[in-house]
mmCIF file of C-alpha atoms in Angstrom:
data_model
loop_
_atom_site.group_PDB
_atom_site.id
_atom_site.type_symbol
_atom_site.label_atom_id
_atom_site.label_comp_id
_atom_site.label_asym_id
_atom_site.label_seq_id
_atom_site.Cartn_x
_atom_site.Cartn_y
_atom_site.Cartn_z
ATOM 1 C CA ALA A 1 114.071 94.359 6.532
ATOM 2 C CA LEU A 2 114.359 97.301 8.815
ATOM 3 C CA ARG A 3 117.794 97.964 7.719
ATOM 4 C CA LEU A 4 116.765 98.063 3.958
ATOM 5 C CA THR A 5 113.716 100.087 4.565
ATOM 6 C CA ALA A 6 115.888 102.697 6.609
ATOM 7 C CA LEU A 7 118.501 102.938 3.811
ATOM 8 C CA LEU A 8 115.914 103.267 1.151
ATOM 9 C CA SER A 9 113.732 105.842 3.009
ATOM 10 C CA TRP A 10 115.892 108.828 2.070
ATOM 11 C CA PHE A 11 116.149 107.627 -1.516
ATOM 12 C CA TRP A 12 112.259 107.345 -1.747
ATOM 13 C CA ARG A 13 111.591 110.827 -0.364
ATOM 14 C CA LEU A 14 114.308 112.498 -2.581
ATOM 15 C CA ARG A 15 112.735 110.798 -5.603
ATOM 16 C CA GLY A 16 108.941 111.292 -4.595
ATOM 17 C CA LEU A 17 108.302 107.713 -4.274
ATOM 18 C CA HIS A 18 107.687 107.764 -0.514
ATOM 19 C CA GLY A 19 104.004 106.784 -0.917
ATOM 20 C CA GLU A 20 104.937 103.540 -2.572
ATOM 21 C CA GLN A 21 106.654 102.255 0.785
ATOM 22 C CA VAL A 22 103.461 102.836 3.095
ATOM 23 C CA PRO A 23 102.045 99.383 2.679
ATOM 24 C CA ALA A 24 105.349 97.410 3.344
ATOM 25 C CA ALA A 25 106.270 99.829 6.112
ATOM 26 C CA ARG A 26 102.986 99.450 7.933
ATOM 27 C CA ALA A 27 103.388 95.647 7.598
ATOM 28 C CA LEU A 28 106.834 95.814 8.867
ATOM 29 C CA VAL A 29 106.138 97.952 11.912
ATOM 30 C CA ALA A 30 103.343 95.565 12.843
ATOM 31 C CA ALA A 31 105.692 92.655 12.488
ATOM 32 C CA VAL A 32 108.363 94.223 14.669
ATOM 33 C CA GLY A 33 105.786 95.494 17.286
ATOM 34 C CA ASP A 34 106.031 98.469 19.673
ATOM 35 C CA VAL A 35 109.650 98.043 20.778
ATOM 36 C CA PRO A 36 112.422 98.212 18.134
ATOM 37 C CA PRO A 37 115.119 95.589 18.257
ATOM 38 C CA PRO A 38 118.351 96.572 20.123
ATOM 39 C CA GLY A 39 120.572 98.612 17.928
ATOM 40 C CA LEU A 40 117.899 99.282 15.402
ATOM 41 C CA GLU A 41 116.108 102.095 16.947
ATOM 42 C CA GLU A 42 116.914 104.468 14.036
ATOM 43 C CA GLU A 43 115.959 101.982 11.455
ATOM 44 C CA TYR A 44 112.615 101.450 13.334
ATOM 45 C CA VAL A 45 111.912 105.144 13.462
ATOM 46 C CA LEU A 46 112.574 105.395 9.582
ATOM 47 C CA CYS A 47 110.219 102.589 8.950
ATOM 48 C CA ALA A 48 107.631 103.962 11.240
ATOM 49 C CA LEU A 49 107.993 107.275 9.468
ATOM 50 C CA GLY A 50 107.332 105.596 6.084
ATOM 51 C CA ALA A 51 104.069 104.008 7.691
ATOM 52 C CA LEU A 52 103.034 107.334 8.796
ATOM 53 C CA SER A 53 103.325 108.857 5.323
ATOM 54 C CA GLY A 54 100.021 107.356 4.122
ATOM 55 C CA ASP A 55 96.496 108.381 3.769
ATOM 56 C CA GLY A 56 95.671 109.107 7.440
ATOM 57 C CA ALA A 57 92.869 106.175 7.410
ATOM 58 C CA ASP A 58 93.292 105.433 11.011
ATOM 59 C CA PRO A 59 94.179 108.638 13.155
ATOM 60 C CA ALA A 60 94.226 106.816 16.289
ATOM 61 C CA ALA A 61 96.799 104.051 15.148
ATOM 62 C CA GLU A 62 98.893 107.111 13.586
ATOM 63 C CA GLU A 63 98.862 109.000 16.761
ATOM 64 C CA ALA A 64 99.988 105.998 18.849
ATOM 65 C CA LEU A 65 102.777 105.372 16.162
ATOM 66 C CA HIS A 66 103.751 109.094 16.472
ATOM 67 C CA ALA A 67 104.014 108.742 20.412
ATOM 68 C CA ARG A 68 106.197 105.539 19.766
ATOM 69 C CA VAL A 69 108.499 107.471 17.314
ATOM 70 C CA ASP A 70 108.898 110.232 19.934
ATOM 71 C CA ALA A 71 109.643 107.820 22.622
ATOM 72 C CA VAL A 72 112.404 105.919 20.821
ATOM 73 C CA LEU A 73 113.877 109.169 19.659
ATOM 74 C CA ASP A 74 113.833 110.337 23.331
ATOM 75 C CA SER A 75 115.590 107.272 24.386
ATOM 76 C CA LEU A 76 118.441 107.886 21.878
ATOM 77 C CA ASP A 77 121.847 109.340 23.217
ATOM 78 C CA GLY A 78 122.935 110.518 19.911
ATOM 79 C CA PRO A 79 124.611 111.305 17.630
ATOM 80 C CA LEU A 80 122.289 109.639 15.171
ATOM 81 C CA ARG A 81 124.094 107.005 12.585
ATOM 82 C CA LEU A 82 121.319 108.044 10.149
ATOM 83 C CA PRO A 83 120.919 111.839 10.502
ATOM 84 C CA TYR A 84 118.201 112.068 7.860
ATOM 85 C CA VAL A 85 115.904 110.693 10.514
ATOM 86 C CA LEU A 86 115.653 114.333 11.539
ATOM 87 C CA VAL A 87 114.426 115.659 8.147
ATOM 88 C CA LEU A 88 111.898 112.839 7.652
ATOM 89 C CA TRP A 89 110.584 113.088 11.136
ATOM 90 C CA SER A 90 109.938 116.731 10.548
ATOM 91 C CA VAL A 91 108.358 116.194 7.223
ATOM 92 C CA VAL A 92 106.126 113.614 8.794
ATOM 93 C CA ALA A 93 105.376 115.481 12.180
ATOM 94 C CA GLY A 94 105.560 119.034 11.115
ATOM 95 C CA PRO A 95 107.394 121.816 12.865
ATOM 96 C CA ARG A 96 107.829 121.135 16.523
ATOM 97 C CA PRO A 97 109.847 123.733 18.071
ATOM 98 C CA GLU A 98 109.592 121.765 21.484
ATOM 99 C CA ALA A 99 111.647 118.989 19.823
ATOM 100 C CA ASN A 100 114.631 121.312 19.019
ATOM 101 C CA ALA A 101 116.743 120.519 21.930
ATOM 102 C CA ARG A 102 116.361 116.741 21.122
ATOM 103 C CA ALA A 103 117.334 117.444 17.535
ATOM 104 C CA LEU A 104 120.340 119.293 18.619
ATOM 105 C CA ARG A 105 121.399 116.385 20.816
ATOM 106 C CA LEU A 106 120.819 113.845 18.111
ATOM 107 C CA ALA A 107 122.590 115.649 15.464
ATOM 108 C CA GLY A 108 125.886 115.640 17.357
ATOM 109 C CA THR A 109 129.073 117.231 15.776
ATOM 110 C CA ASP A 110 128.512 115.541 12.193
ATOM 111 C CA PRO A 111 128.924 118.541 9.589
ATOM 112 C CA TRP A 112 126.124 117.351 7.533
ATOM 113 C CA ALA A 113 123.672 116.770 10.322
ATOM 114 C CA GLY A 114 124.616 120.172 11.690
ATOM 115 C CA ALA A 115 123.801 121.739 8.308
ATOM 116 C CA LEU A 116 120.684 119.725 8.123
ATOM 117 C CA LEU A 117 119.600 120.892 11.491
ATOM 118 C CA ASP A 118 120.293 124.430 10.704
ATOM 119 C CA MET A 119 118.225 124.103 7.440
ATOM 120 C CA GLY A 120 115.241 122.751 9.549
ATOM 121 C CA LEU A 121 115.536 125.596 12.045
ATOM 122 C CA GLY A 122 115.851 128.176 9.314
ATOM 123 C CA LEU A 123 112.674 126.785 7.815
ATOM 124 C CA GLN A 124 110.793 126.799 11.144
ATOM 125 C CA ALA A 125 111.637 130.474 11.428
ATOM 126 C CA ARG A 126 110.731 131.182 8.068
ATOM 127 C CA PHE A 127 107.283 129.802 8.456
ATOM 128 C CA ALA A 128 106.929 131.311 11.987
ATOM 129 C CA GLY A 129 107.507 134.828 10.377
ATOM 130 C CA ARG A 130 110.878 135.343 11.805
ATOM 131 C CA PRO A 131 112.941 136.134 8.647
ATOM 132 C CA GLY A 132 116.091 137.573 10.398
ATOM 133 C CA GLN A 133 116.648 134.041 12.295
ATOM 134 C CA ALA A 134 115.488 132.241 9.137
ATOM 135 C CA GLU A 135 118.125 133.825 7.042
ATOM 136 C CA GLU A 136 120.914 133.277 9.634
ATOM 137 C CA ALA A 137 120.163 129.628 9.981
ATOM 138 C CA LEU A 138 119.662 128.932 6.424
ATOM 139 C CA THR A 139 123.277 130.922 5.665
ATOM 140 C CA ARG A 140 124.935 128.530 8.300
ATOM 141 C CA ALA A 141 123.225 125.538 6.653
ATOM 142 C CA LEU A 142 124.227 126.537 3.193
ATOM 143 C CA ALA A 143 127.811 126.871 4.292
ATOM 144 C CA GLY A 144 127.572 123.416 5.891
ATOM 145 C CA PHE A 145 126.102 121.934 3.038
ATOM 146 C CA ARG A 146 128.620 123.571 0.719
ATOM 147 C CA ALA A 147 131.455 122.087 3.016
ATOM 148 C CA THR A 148 130.099 118.425 2.616
ATOM 149 C CA GLY A 149 129.161 118.895 -0.922
ATOM 150 C CA ASP A 150 125.495 118.306 -0.566
ATOM 151 C CA ARG A 151 123.798 119.577 -3.698
ATOM 152 C CA TRP A 152 120.297 118.768 -2.471
ATOM 153 C CA GLY A 153 120.899 120.849 0.883
ATOM 154 C CA MET A 154 122.425 123.577 -1.039
ATOM 155 C CA ALA A 155 119.546 123.887 -3.484
ATOM 156 C CA ASN A 156 117.057 123.668 -0.461
ATOM 157 C CA CYS A 157 118.917 126.640 1.165
ATOM 158 C CA LEU A 158 119.466 128.712 -1.891
ATOM 159 C CA GLU A 159 115.676 129.293 -2.846
ATOM 160 C CA PRO A 160 114.714 130.942 0.536
ATOM 161 C CA LEU A 161 117.847 132.947 0.593
ATOM 162 C CA ALA A 162 117.156 134.174 -2.845
ATOM 163 C CA MET A 163 113.490 135.380 -1.685
ATOM 164 C CA TYR A 164 115.161 137.165 1.375
ATOM 165 C CA ALA A 165 117.773 138.742 -0.964
ATOM 166 C CA HIS A 166 114.921 139.838 -3.216
ATOM 167 C CA ALA A 167 112.891 141.223 -0.359
ATOM 168 C CA ARG A 168 116.010 143.562 0.499
ATOM 169 C CA GLY A 169 115.858 144.718 -3.138
ATOM 170 C CA ASP A 170 119.071 142.734 -4.157
ATOM 171 C CA ASP A 171 117.555 141.183 -7.418
ATOM 172 C CA ASP A 172 120.877 140.456 -8.916
ATOM 173 C CA GLY A 173 121.788 138.511 -5.829
ATOM 174 C CA ALA A 174 118.552 136.910 -5.647
ATOM 175 C CA LEU A 175 119.008 135.710 -9.333
ATOM 176 C CA ALA A 176 122.431 134.407 -8.746
ATOM 177 C CA LEU A 177 121.439 132.433 -5.898
ATOM 178 C CA LEU A 178 118.431 130.852 -7.756
ATOM 179 C CA ALA A 179 120.763 130.195 -10.753
ATOM 180 C CA GLU A 180 123.089 128.439 -8.360
ATOM 181 C CA GLY A 181 120.181 126.469 -6.874
ATOM 182 C CA LEU A 182 119.134 125.297 -10.489
ATOM 183 C CA VAL A 183 122.635 124.088 -11.227
ATOM 184 C CA HIS A 184 122.527 121.847 -8.171
ATOM 185 C CA VAL A 185 119.050 120.612 -8.924
ATOM 186 C CA ARG A 186 120.268 119.526 -12.416
ATOM 187 C CA GLU A 187 123.366 117.800 -11.285
#
């Protein structure tokens, strides 16, 4: 059940269905307990993240589960087998610059995971008001996603890069980036 939930978690997030997994994920985390089975640490984390995507009805339980997820992630040597753990954890936990070193370690040398990490760092910089750092990281991420053929990643990088092009007065460049992003979203 952990393996299936882990594999479906990315699909559910991309399709906007992640809320539907909350009751089953909560039940599964409760059944497994506080310690993931050996070799299924990433799957446990993804299931826990599904459980944390709910309504926030029990803040104390959610805080405890957040702490367990952090502990499990800290125990991993990396690289991750399921690097989308990094994205889903950042969505659930929010920006956490103090966890960047761990994310770098867990991403390893996988090109897609590296692009994903660069995108996350770029978005962190964007929301922290550091446009230069954001644009650099998002440009690296875009190159990485292009190299791996990930249309979702490309589209998610192109939108903020278009915003930066527009801010520099490059409206034609901004429109070209947005047009490319729309192509990827429609595919």
